[in-house]
Amino acid sequence: MQVWAVANQKGGVGKTTTVVTLAGLLAEVGYRVLLVDLDPHGSLTSYFRLDPDELDESVYDLFERVELSTPLVRGLIQHSSHESIDIMPASTALATLERKAVGKEGLGLQVSKALKLVRDEYDYVLIDSPPVLGVLMVNALAACTHLLVPVQTEFLALKGLERMVRTIEMINRARKNKLGYTILPTFYDRRTQASVTSLRELYRLYPDAVSSAVVPVDTKFRNASLKGLVPSSLDAGSRGVHAYARLLRGLLERCKQE
Ligand SMILES: Nc1ncnc2c1ncn2[C@@H]1O[C@H](COP(=O)(O)OP(=O)(O)OP(=O)(O)O)[C@@H](O)[C@H]1O
Ligand SMILES: [Mg+2]
C-alpha cells in the first residue's frame, strides 16, 4: 500500500483537487483507493456529499482512542459515491484537536497506525491535509510514503513553498527513511507573466523536486466539484485531467523505485 499525502502550508493551492483527481484516475485503472480527510474544513468530505457537521464517526475518533483496532478503523471508513473510492471523512470537531493535542504525547502517529491496520484493503491512500503546520499535518507527513506539494504559480506562493520545504527537511531529520516529495505547479496560465516567471523560478530553485506535469487553470475542476464527480469522469479529455494523468504516470514510476 502506498500512502501519498498532499500538503502545503498555503491555502487554496489545489490540494483537495489534487487528491480528488488522482483518486479518480487511480480508481479508473482498477486500484482500491482510500481517501483520508485531515482538514477540519472538510472540503474533501463535502466533495463526496458527506456533511462534516453531521458525522458521528470521522477521522477525529482516531485521536480519541489510545488503542486502535481494525474494526474501529474500518468503522470510520465510508464508501464514496464513486466505486473503488472509500473515504475516512473529517468532522468539524477536528478543529478542536490542535488545542487538545497540546502537551499530549504520541498523537502524531495516529493516522499512520490506523492505516497499517487496513493496509491489505487498499492499494493507494491519499491524505488531504490542512494548510496549517500542526498535529494534523504532522500526522499526514508521518503516515505517507510520498508527499505532494501543490504550489500555485505566482510569486507569493513561492515564499510559502520555502516554508513547506523547511518543514519537510525538519521532518526528514527525524525519519529513518527520508520522505520523497514532488512539487506540483498548479493554476498555471501561460498568458500571464507571473505564471511563466514563477514556473521558471520553481524549476531553478527545486530542479529535482518539481514535477514535469504542470496543472493549468481549468474551470472544469470547479464544475466537477459542483457535481461531486471526480474530474476524469466529468471530462476525461480536459487539459487539467491530462496534467494530473501525466503527474500520476511520473509518480507511479518514481514510487516503484522508492
Ligand atoms: N487547476 C485549477 N484550475 C482552476 N480551478 C482550480 C484548479 N485547481 C483547483 N481549482 C479550484 O480552486 C478552488 C481551490 O482549490 P482546492 O480546494 O483544491 O485548494 P486547497 O489547497 O485544497 O484549498 P484549502 O487550503 O482551502 O483546503 C476550488 O474551487 C477548486 O475547484
Ligand atoms: Mg483543501
PDB file of C-alpha atoms and ligand atoms in Angstrom:
ATOM      1  CA  MET A   1       0.000   0.000   0.000  1.00  0.00           C
ATOM      2  CA  GLN A   2       1.305   3.405  -0.964  1.00  0.00           C
ATOM      3  CA  VAL A   3       0.325   6.471   1.031  1.00  0.00           C
ATOM      4  CA  TRP A   4       0.528   9.848  -0.636  1.00  0.00           C
ATOM      5  CA  ALA A   5      -0.120  12.993   1.371  1.00  0.00           C
ATOM      6  CA  VAL A   6      -0.958  16.295  -0.263  1.00  0.00           C
ATOM      7  CA  ALA A   7       0.142  19.263   1.805  1.00  0.00           C
ATOM      8  CA  ASN A   8       1.192  22.885   1.678  1.00  0.00           C
ATOM      9  CA  GLN A   9       1.076  25.476   4.427  1.00  0.00           C
ATOM     10  CA  LYS A  10      -0.642  27.789   1.980  1.00  0.00           C
ATOM     11  CA  GLY A  11      -4.398  27.597   1.401  1.00  0.00           C
ATOM     12  CA  GLY A  12      -6.213  27.407  -1.916  1.00  0.00           C
ATOM     13  CA  VAL A  13      -3.362  25.934  -3.953  1.00  0.00           C
ATOM     14  CA  GLY A  14      -5.253  22.902  -5.255  1.00  0.00           C
ATOM     15  CA  LYS A  15      -4.618  20.316  -2.534  1.00  0.00           C
ATOM     16  CA  THR A  16      -8.134  18.898  -2.373  1.00  0.00           C
ATOM     17  CA  THR A  17      -8.450  18.996  -6.166  1.00  0.00           C
ATOM     18  CA  THR A  18      -5.196  17.046  -6.434  1.00  0.00           C
ATOM     19  CA  VAL A  19      -6.481  14.379  -4.043  1.00  0.00           C
ATOM     20  CA  VAL A  20      -9.814  14.012  -5.828  1.00  0.00           C
ATOM     21  CA  THR A  21      -8.387  13.978  -9.338  1.00  0.00           C
ATOM     22  CA  LEU A  22      -5.648  11.466  -8.572  1.00  0.00           C
ATOM     23  CA  ALA A  23      -8.154   9.294  -6.708  1.00  0.00           C
ATOM     24  CA  GLY A  24     -10.410   9.206  -9.785  1.00  0.00           C
ATOM     25  CA  LEU A  25      -7.530   8.301 -12.079  1.00  0.00           C
ATOM     26  CA  LEU A  26      -6.220   5.574  -9.760  1.00  0.00           C
ATOM     27  CA  ALA A  27      -9.711   4.102  -9.343  1.00  0.00           C
ATOM     28  CA  GLU A  28     -10.215   4.048 -13.107  1.00  0.00           C
ATOM     29  CA  VAL A  29      -7.282   1.739 -13.630  1.00  0.00           C
ATOM     30  CA  GLY A  30      -8.645  -0.606 -11.001  1.00  0.00           C
ATOM     31  CA  TYR A  31      -6.811   0.359  -7.836  1.00  0.00           C
ATOM     32  CA  ARG A  32      -8.595   0.362  -4.489  1.00  0.00           C
ATOM     33  CA  VAL A  33      -8.315   3.864  -3.119  1.00  0.00           C
ATOM     34  CA  LEU A  34      -8.841   5.241   0.359  1.00  0.00           C
ATOM     35  CA  LEU A  35      -9.068   8.978   0.978  1.00  0.00           C
ATOM     36  CA  VAL A  36      -8.344  10.465   4.392  1.00  0.00           C
ATOM     37  CA  ASP A  37      -9.599  13.970   5.094  1.00  0.00           C
ATOM     38  CA  LEU A  38      -7.438  15.640   7.733  1.00  0.00           C
ATOM     39  CA  ASP A  39      -8.679  19.159   7.046  1.00  0.00           C
ATOM     40  CA  PRO A  40     -11.130  20.460   9.708  1.00  0.00           C
ATOM     41  CA  HIS A  41     -12.902  22.365   6.909  1.00  0.00           C
ATOM     42  CA  GLY A  42     -13.793  19.001   5.427  1.00  0.00           C
ATOM     43  CA  SER A  43     -13.705  20.093   1.781  1.00  0.00           C
ATOM     44  CA  LEU A  44     -12.796  16.603   0.627  1.00  0.00           C
ATOM     45  CA  THR A  45     -15.585  15.172   2.768  1.00  0.00           C
ATOM     46  CA  SER A  46     -18.099  17.657   1.355  1.00  0.00           C
ATOM     47  CA  TYR A  47     -16.863  16.957  -2.165  1.00  0.00           C
ATOM     48  CA  PHE A  48     -18.293  13.454  -1.817  1.00  0.00           C
ATOM     49  CA  ARG A  49     -21.525  14.784  -0.354  1.00  0.00           C
ATOM     50  CA  LEU A  50     -20.883  13.925   3.293  1.00  0.00           C
ATOM     51  CA  ASP A  51     -21.558  16.643   5.818  1.00  0.00           C
ATOM     52  CA  PRO A  52     -18.648  17.361   8.233  1.00  0.00           C
ATOM     53  CA  ASP A  53     -21.141  18.970  10.644  1.00  0.00           C
ATOM     54  CA  GLU A  54     -23.346  15.911  10.860  1.00  0.00           C
ATOM     55  CA  LEU A  55     -20.952  12.978  11.060  1.00  0.00           C
ATOM     56  CA  ASP A  56     -20.989  10.830  14.177  1.00  0.00           C
ATOM     57  CA  GLU A  57     -17.892   8.942  13.134  1.00  0.00           C
ATOM     58  CA  SER A  58     -14.900  10.510  11.492  1.00  0.00           C
ATOM     59  CA  VAL A  59     -11.134  10.618  11.430  1.00  0.00           C
ATOM     60  CA  TYR A  60     -11.420  12.605  14.674  1.00  0.00           C
ATOM     61  CA  ASP A  61     -12.159   9.333  16.517  1.00  0.00           C
ATOM     62  CA  LEU A  62      -8.575   8.206  15.835  1.00  0.00           C
ATOM     63  CA  PHE A  63      -7.398  10.911  18.211  1.00  0.00           C
ATOM     64  CA  GLU A  64      -9.819   9.980  20.972  1.00  0.00           C
ATOM     65  CA  ARG A  65      -8.509   6.432  21.423  1.00  0.00           C
ATOM     66  CA  VAL A  66      -5.180   5.325  22.705  1.00  0.00           C
ATOM     67  CA  GLU A  67      -5.518   1.833  21.249  1.00  0.00           C
ATOM     68  CA  LEU A  68      -6.692   1.446  17.673  1.00  0.00           C
ATOM     69  CA  SER A  69      -8.176  -1.762  16.290  1.00  0.00           C
ATOM     70  CA  THR A  70      -9.004  -2.858  12.765  1.00  0.00           C
ATOM     71  CA  PRO A  71     -12.801  -2.878  13.412  1.00  0.00           C
ATOM     72  CA  LEU A  72     -12.571   0.624  14.853  1.00  0.00           C
ATOM     73  CA  VAL A  73     -10.670   1.950  11.840  1.00  0.00           C
ATOM     74  CA  ARG A  74     -12.963   0.136   9.383  1.00  0.00           C
ATOM     75  CA  GLY A  75     -15.942   1.672  11.176  1.00  0.00           C
ATOM     76  CA  LEU A  76     -14.662   5.150  10.324  1.00  0.00           C
ATOM     77  CA  ILE A  77     -14.451   4.437   6.605  1.00  0.00           C
ATOM     78  CA  GLN A  78     -17.377   5.029   4.251  1.00  0.00           C
ATOM     79  CA  HIS A  79     -17.958   4.164   0.620  1.00  0.00           C
ATOM     80  CA  SER A  80     -17.983   7.248  -1.540  1.00  0.00           C
ATOM     81  CA  SER A  81     -20.358   7.843  -4.424  1.00  0.00           C
ATOM     82  CA  HIS A  82     -17.545   6.571  -6.643  1.00  0.00           C
ATOM     83  CA  GLU A  83     -16.954   2.852  -6.954  1.00  0.00           C
ATOM     84  CA  SER A  84     -13.477   1.865  -5.654  1.00  0.00           C
ATOM     85  CA  ILE A  85     -13.033   5.081  -3.669  1.00  0.00           C
ATOM     86  CA  ASP A  86     -13.585   4.921   0.074  1.00  0.00           C
ATOM     87  CA  ILE A  87     -13.220   7.849   2.436  1.00  0.00           C
ATOM     88  CA  MET A  88     -12.399   8.413   6.055  1.00  0.00           C
ATOM     89  CA  PRO A  89     -14.187  11.741   6.411  1.00  0.00           C
ATOM     90  CA  ALA A  90     -13.381  14.780   8.518  1.00  0.00           C
ATOM     91  CA  SER A  91     -15.811  16.227  11.008  1.00  0.00           C
ATOM     92  CA  THR A  92     -15.707  19.814  12.182  1.00  0.00           C
ATOM     93  CA  ALA A  93     -14.667  18.503  15.623  1.00  0.00           C
ATOM     94  CA  LEU A  94     -11.185  18.176  14.118  1.00  0.00           C
ATOM     95  CA  ALA A  95     -10.839  21.924  14.570  1.00  0.00           C
ATOM     96  CA  THR A  96     -10.620  21.432  18.322  1.00  0.00           C
ATOM     97  CA  LEU A  97      -7.791  18.972  18.038  1.00  0.00           C
ATOM     98  CA  GLU A  98      -4.846  21.337  17.830  1.00  0.00           C
ATOM     99  CA  ARG A  99      -5.802  22.806  21.215  1.00  0.00           C
ATOM    100  CA  LYS A 100      -6.441  19.425  22.807  1.00  0.00           C
ATOM    101  CA  ALA A 101      -3.226  17.955  21.441  1.00  0.00           C
ATOM    102  CA  VAL A 102      -1.022  20.439  23.278  1.00  0.00           C
ATOM    103  CA  GLY A 103       1.133  18.551  25.715  1.00  0.00           C
ATOM    104  CA  LYS A 104      -0.224  15.131  24.689  1.00  0.00           C
ATOM    105  CA  GLU A 105       2.471  12.739  23.617  1.00  0.00           C
ATOM    106  CA  GLY A 106       2.183  10.350  20.721  1.00  0.00           C
ATOM    107  CA  LEU A 107      -0.771  11.829  18.795  1.00  0.00           C
ATOM    108  CA  GLY A 108       1.450  12.391  15.770  1.00  0.00           C
ATOM    109  CA  LEU A 109       1.309   8.760  14.679  1.00  0.00           C
ATOM    110  CA  GLN A 110      -2.418   8.021  14.981  1.00  0.00           C
ATOM    111  CA  VAL A 111      -3.108   8.138  11.237  1.00  0.00           C
ATOM    112  CA  SER A 112      -0.030   6.090  10.459  1.00  0.00           C
ATOM    113  CA  LYS A 113      -1.083   3.441  12.982  1.00  0.00           C
ATOM    114  CA  ALA A 114      -4.651   3.401  11.651  1.00  0.00           C
ATOM    115  CA  LEU A 115      -3.543   2.925   8.050  1.00  0.00           C
ATOM    116  CA  LYS A 116      -1.330  -0.001   8.980  1.00  0.00           C
ATOM    117  CA  LEU A 117      -4.439  -1.780  10.264  1.00  0.00           C
ATOM    118  CA  VAL A 118      -6.155  -1.640   6.860  1.00  0.00           C
ATOM    119  CA  ARG A 119      -3.090  -1.908   4.663  1.00  0.00           C
ATOM    120  CA  ASP A 120      -4.259  -5.070   2.856  1.00  0.00           C
ATOM    121  CA  GLU A 121      -7.539  -3.459   1.866  1.00  0.00           C
ATOM    122  CA  TYR A 122      -6.230  -0.621  -0.302  1.00  0.00           C
ATOM    123  CA  ASP A 123      -3.607  -0.054  -2.963  1.00  0.00           C
ATOM    124  CA  TYR A 124      -3.382   3.711  -2.537  1.00  0.00           C
ATOM    125  CA  VAL A 125      -4.239   6.055   0.295  1.00  0.00           C
ATOM    126  CA  LEU A 126      -4.413   9.773  -0.411  1.00  0.00           C
ATOM    127  CA  ILE A 127      -4.379  12.170   2.521  1.00  0.00           C
ATOM    128  CA  ASP A 128      -5.693  15.724   2.279  1.00  0.00           C
ATOM    129  CA  SER A 129      -4.014  17.985   4.781  1.00  0.00           C
ATOM    130  CA  PRO A 130      -4.969  21.367   6.246  1.00  0.00           C
ATOM    131  CA  PRO A 131      -2.871  24.431   5.362  1.00  0.00           C
ATOM    132  CA  VAL A 132      -1.560  24.695   8.911  1.00  0.00           C
ATOM    133  CA  LEU A 133       1.502  23.099  10.426  1.00  0.00           C
ATOM    134  CA  GLY A 134       0.004  21.371  13.430  1.00  0.00           C
ATOM    135  CA  VAL A 135      -0.765  17.927  14.730  1.00  0.00           C
ATOM    136  CA  LEU A 136      -2.889  17.055  11.670  1.00  0.00           C
ATOM    137  CA  MET A 137      -0.240  17.927   9.128  1.00  0.00           C
ATOM    138  CA  VAL A 138       2.353  16.149  11.252  1.00  0.00           C
ATOM    139  CA  ASN A 139       0.140  13.043  11.103  1.00  0.00           C
ATOM    140  CA  ALA A 140      -0.101  13.319   7.312  1.00  0.00           C
ATOM    141  CA  LEU A 141       3.664  13.688   6.931  1.00  0.00           C
ATOM    142  CA  ALA A 142       4.390  10.814   9.314  1.00  0.00           C
ATOM    143  CA  ALA A 143       1.940   8.461   7.614  1.00  0.00           C
ATOM    144  CA  CYS A 144       2.924   8.994   3.996  1.00  0.00           C
ATOM    145  CA  THR A 145       5.391   7.233   1.747  1.00  0.00           C
ATOM    146  CA  HIS A 146       5.483  10.184  -0.662  1.00  0.00           C
ATOM    147  CA  LEU A 147       4.448  13.810  -0.368  1.00  0.00           C
ATOM    148  CA  LEU A 148       2.890  16.036  -2.989  1.00  0.00           C
ATOM    149  CA  VAL A 149       3.152  19.781  -2.602  1.00  0.00           C
ATOM    150  CA  PRO A 150       0.886  21.729  -4.950  1.00  0.00           C
ATOM    151  CA  VAL A 151       2.101  25.279  -5.499  1.00  0.00           C
ATOM    152  CA  GLN A 152       0.207  27.995  -7.248  1.00  0.00           C
ATOM    153  CA  THR A 153       2.343  29.540  -9.978  1.00  0.00           C
ATOM    154  CA  GLU A 154       2.510  33.063  -8.558  1.00  0.00           C
ATOM    155  CA  PHE A 155       5.102  34.896  -6.506  1.00  0.00           C
ATOM    156  CA  LEU A 156       3.599  34.804  -3.043  1.00  0.00           C
ATOM    157  CA  ALA A 157       3.235  31.045  -3.375  1.00  0.00           C
ATOM    158  CA  LEU A 158       6.991  30.635  -3.750  1.00  0.00           C
ATOM    159  CA  LYS A 159       7.512  32.176  -0.319  1.00  0.00           C
ATOM    160  CA  GLY A 160       5.010  29.736   1.180  1.00  0.00           C
ATOM    161  CA  LEU A 161       6.797  26.873  -0.522  1.00  0.00           C
ATOM    162  CA  GLU A 162      10.083  27.804   1.128  1.00  0.00           C
ATOM    163  CA  ARG A 163       8.381  27.319   4.488  1.00  0.00           C
ATOM    164  CA  MET A 164       6.964  23.958   3.431  1.00  0.00           C
ATOM    165  CA  VAL A 165      10.335  22.703   2.215  1.00  0.00           C
ATOM    166  CA  ARG A 166      11.913  23.718   5.541  1.00  0.00           C
ATOM    167  CA  THR A 167       9.201  21.715   7.319  1.00  0.00           C
ATOM    168  CA  ILE A 168       9.954  18.655   5.164  1.00  0.00           C
ATOM    169  CA  GLU A 169      13.662  18.966   5.944  1.00  0.00           C
ATOM    170  CA  MET A 170      12.887  19.176   9.641  1.00  0.00           C
ATOM    171  CA  ILE A 171      10.684  16.075   9.446  1.00  0.00           C
ATOM    172  CA  ASN A 172      13.357  14.261   7.466  1.00  0.00           C
ATOM    173  CA  ARG A 173      15.928  14.814  10.173  1.00  0.00           C
ATOM    174  CA  ALA A 174      13.710  12.703  12.450  1.00  0.00           C
ATOM    175  CA  ARG A 175      12.899   9.975   9.901  1.00  0.00           C
ATOM    176  CA  LYS A 176      14.880   6.849   9.115  1.00  0.00           C
ATOM    177  CA  ASN A 177      13.628   6.738   5.536  1.00  0.00           C
ATOM    178  CA  LYS A 178      13.751  10.178   4.009  1.00  0.00           C
ATOM    179  CA  LEU A 179      10.400  11.389   2.742  1.00  0.00           C
ATOM    180  CA  GLY A 180      10.467  11.953  -1.005  1.00  0.00           C
ATOM    181  CA  TYR A 181       8.372  14.813  -2.318  1.00  0.00           C
ATOM    182  CA  THR A 182       7.095  16.203  -5.587  1.00  0.00           C
ATOM    183  CA  ILE A 183       6.291  19.863  -6.091  1.00  0.00           C
ATOM    184  CA  LEU A 184       3.298  20.280  -8.381  1.00  0.00           C
ATOM    185  CA  PRO A 185       2.844  23.652 -10.109  1.00  0.00           C
ATOM    186  CA  THR A 186      -0.875  24.486 -10.251  1.00  0.00           C
ATOM    187  CA  PHE A 187      -3.146  27.232 -11.642  1.00  0.00           C
ATOM    188  CA  TYR A 188      -0.701  27.751 -14.494  1.00  0.00           C
ATOM    189  CA  ASP A 189      -1.740  30.315 -17.060  1.00  0.00           C
ATOM    190  CA  ARG A 190       0.826  30.743 -19.769  1.00  0.00           C
ATOM    191  CA  ARG A 191      -0.663  34.082 -20.798  1.00  0.00           C
ATOM    192  CA  THR A 192       0.348  35.699 -17.529  1.00  0.00           C
ATOM    193  CA  GLN A 193       3.854  36.839 -16.776  1.00  0.00           C
ATOM    194  CA  ALA A 194       3.522  35.849 -13.098  1.00  0.00           C
ATOM    195  CA  SER A 195       2.779  32.235 -14.034  1.00  0.00           C
ATOM    196  CA  VAL A 196       5.579  31.969 -16.576  1.00  0.00           C
ATOM    197  CA  THR A 197       8.194  33.591 -14.355  1.00  0.00           C
ATOM    198  CA  SER A 198       7.291  31.726 -11.217  1.00  0.00           C
ATOM    199  CA  LEU A 199       7.300  28.369 -13.022  1.00  0.00           C
ATOM    200  CA  ARG A 200      10.778  29.122 -14.324  1.00  0.00           C
ATOM    201  CA  GLU A 201      11.814  30.079 -10.810  1.00  0.00           C
ATOM    202  CA  LEU A 202      10.402  26.830  -9.396  1.00  0.00           C
ATOM    203  CA  TYR A 203      12.483  24.741 -11.818  1.00  0.00           C
ATOM    204  CA  ARG A 204      15.560  26.811 -10.986  1.00  0.00           C
ATOM    205  CA  LEU A 205      15.168  26.565  -7.198  1.00  0.00           C
ATOM    206  CA  TYR A 206      13.977  22.941  -6.941  1.00  0.00           C
ATOM    207  CA  PRO A 207      15.214  21.248 -10.110  1.00  0.00           C
ATOM    208  CA  ASP A 208      14.894  17.708  -8.765  1.00  0.00           C
ATOM    209  CA  ALA A 209      11.585  18.081  -6.980  1.00  0.00           C
ATOM    210  CA  VAL A 210       9.325  19.915  -9.437  1.00  0.00           C
ATOM    211  CA  SER A 211       7.035  17.704 -11.500  1.00  0.00           C
ATOM    212  CA  SER A 212       7.239  17.938 -15.272  1.00  0.00           C
ATOM    213  CA  ALA A 213       3.453  17.895 -15.224  1.00  0.00           C
ATOM    214  CA  VAL A 214       2.031  21.376 -14.725  1.00  0.00           C
ATOM    215  CA  VAL A 215      -1.648  21.806 -13.891  1.00  0.00           C
ATOM    216  CA  PRO A 216      -3.254  24.606 -15.920  1.00  0.00           C
ATOM    217  CA  VAL A 217      -6.116  26.805 -14.822  1.00  0.00           C
ATOM    218  CA  ASP A 218      -9.131  24.783 -15.862  1.00  0.00           C
ATOM    219  CA  THR A 219     -12.693  25.710 -14.931  1.00  0.00           C
ATOM    220  CA  LYS A 220     -13.745  22.063 -15.334  1.00  0.00           C
ATOM    221  CA  PHE A 221     -12.365  21.379 -11.834  1.00  0.00           C
ATOM    222  CA  ARG A 222     -14.949  23.651 -10.327  1.00  0.00           C
ATOM    223  CA  ASN A 223     -17.709  22.130 -12.432  1.00  0.00           C
ATOM    224  CA  ALA A 224     -16.687  18.655 -11.293  1.00  0.00           C
ATOM    225  CA  SER A 225     -16.717  19.727  -7.650  1.00  0.00           C
ATOM    226  CA  LEU A 226     -20.174  21.292  -8.016  1.00  0.00           C
ATOM    227  CA  LYS A 227     -21.424  17.928  -9.313  1.00  0.00           C
ATOM    228  CA  GLY A 228     -19.482  15.878  -6.746  1.00  0.00           C
ATOM    229  CA  LEU A 229     -17.774  13.932  -9.527  1.00  0.00           C
ATOM    230  CA  VAL A 230     -14.107  13.102  -9.917  1.00  0.00           C
ATOM    231  CA  PRO A 231     -12.858  15.356 -12.740  1.00  0.00           C
ATOM    232  CA  SER A 232     -11.914  12.439 -15.019  1.00  0.00           C
ATOM    233  CA  SER A 233     -15.471  11.131 -15.021  1.00  0.00           C
ATOM    234  CA  LEU A 234     -16.862  14.576 -15.883  1.00  0.00           C
ATOM    235  CA  ASP A 235     -14.429  15.231 -18.711  1.00  0.00           C
ATOM    236  CA  ALA A 236     -11.558  12.814 -19.215  1.00  0.00           C
ATOM    237  CA  GLY A 237     -10.207  14.870 -22.106  1.00  0.00           C
ATOM    238  CA  SER A 238      -9.842  18.175 -20.257  1.00  0.00           C
ATOM    239  CA  ARG A 239      -6.444  19.823 -20.041  1.00  0.00           C
ATOM    240  CA  GLY A 240      -6.466  19.682 -16.270  1.00  0.00           C
ATOM    241  CA  VAL A 241      -7.165  15.946 -16.159  1.00  0.00           C
ATOM    242  CA  HIS A 242      -4.405  15.397 -18.737  1.00  0.00           C
ATOM    243  CA  ALA A 243      -1.929  17.181 -16.489  1.00  0.00           C
ATOM    244  CA  TYR A 244      -2.884  15.017 -13.500  1.00  0.00           C
ATOM    245  CA  ALA A 245      -2.654  11.863 -15.612  1.00  0.00           C
ATOM    246  CA  ARG A 246       0.874  12.885 -16.538  1.00  0.00           C
ATOM    247  CA  LEU A 247       1.692  13.584 -12.894  1.00  0.00           C
ATOM    248  CA  LEU A 248       0.341  10.157 -11.967  1.00  0.00           C
ATOM    249  CA  ARG A 249       2.489   8.365 -14.547  1.00  0.00           C
ATOM    250  CA  GLY A 250       5.553  10.096 -13.083  1.00  0.00           C
ATOM    251  CA  LEU A 251       4.550   9.244  -9.514  1.00  0.00           C
ATOM    252  CA  LEU A 252       3.880   5.580 -10.265  1.00  0.00           C
ATOM    253  CA  GLU A 253       7.279   5.335 -11.941  1.00  0.00           C
ATOM    254  CA  ARG A 254       9.051   7.123  -9.110  1.00  0.00           C
ATOM    255  CA  CYS A 255       7.357   5.266  -6.282  1.00  0.00           C
ATOM    256  CA  LYS A 256       8.314   1.920  -7.813  1.00  0.00           C
ATOM    257  CA  GLN A 257      11.888   2.922  -7.124  1.00  0.00           C
ATOM    258  CA  GLU A 258      11.485   4.438  -3.652  1.00  0.00           C
TER     259      GLU A 258
HETATM  260  N1  LIG B   1      -6.153  23.994 -11.816  1.00  0.00           N
HETATM  261  C1  LIG B   1      -7.247  24.633 -11.421  1.00  0.00           C
HETATM  262  N2  LIG B   1      -7.872  25.491 -12.257  1.00  0.00           N
HETATM  263  C2  LIG B   1      -8.988  26.151 -11.870  1.00  0.00           C
HETATM  264  N3  LIG B   1      -9.565  26.000 -10.672  1.00  0.00           N
HETATM  265  C3  LIG B   1      -8.990  25.154  -9.789  1.00  0.00           C
HETATM  266  C4  LIG B   1      -7.812  24.429 -10.107  1.00  0.00           C
HETATM  267  N4  LIG B   1      -7.464  23.670  -9.036  1.00  0.00           N
HETATM  268  C5  LIG B   1      -8.383  23.919  -8.095  1.00  0.00           C
HETATM  269  N5  LIG B   1      -9.309  24.807  -8.546  1.00  0.00           N
HETATM  270  C6  LIG B   1     -10.448  25.384  -7.799  1.00  0.00           C
HETATM  271  O1  LIG B   1      -9.887  26.301  -6.854  1.00  0.00           O
HETATM  272  C7  LIG B   1     -10.505  26.185  -5.577  1.00  0.00           C
HETATM  273  C8  LIG B   1      -9.450  25.818  -4.530  1.00  0.00           C
HETATM  274  O2  LIG B   1      -8.915  24.541  -4.839  1.00  0.00           O
HETATM  275  P1  LIG B   1      -8.724  23.440  -3.704  1.00  0.00           P
HETATM  276  O3  LIG B   1      -9.911  23.388  -2.830  1.00  0.00           O
HETATM  277  O4  LIG B   1      -8.310  22.193  -4.387  1.00  0.00           O
HETATM  278  O5  LIG B   1      -7.492  24.066  -2.905  1.00  0.00           O
HETATM  279  P2  LIG B   1      -6.948  23.676  -1.452  1.00  0.00           P
HETATM  280  O6  LIG B   1      -5.483  23.871  -1.499  1.00  0.00           O
HETATM  281  O7  LIG B   1      -7.435  22.334  -1.082  1.00  0.00           O
HETATM  282  O8  LIG B   1      -7.624  24.788  -0.537  1.00  0.00           O
HETATM  283  P3  LIG B   1      -7.694  24.817   1.083  1.00  0.00           P
HETATM  284  O9  LIG B   1      -6.344  25.213   1.550  1.00  0.00           O
HETATM  285  O10 LIG B   1      -8.744  25.842   1.341  1.00  0.00           O
HETATM  286  O11 LIG B   1      -8.072  23.445   1.528  1.00  0.00           O
HETATM  287  C9  LIG B   1     -11.609  25.152  -5.748  1.00  0.00           C
HETATM  288  O12 LIG B   1     -12.810  25.829  -6.028  1.00  0.00           O
HETATM  289  C10 LIG B   1     -11.187  24.333  -6.981  1.00  0.00           C
HETATM  290  O13 LIG B   1     -12.297  23.812  -7.699  1.00  0.00           O
HETATM  291 MG    MG B   2      -8.480  21.721   0.637  1.00  0.00          MG
END
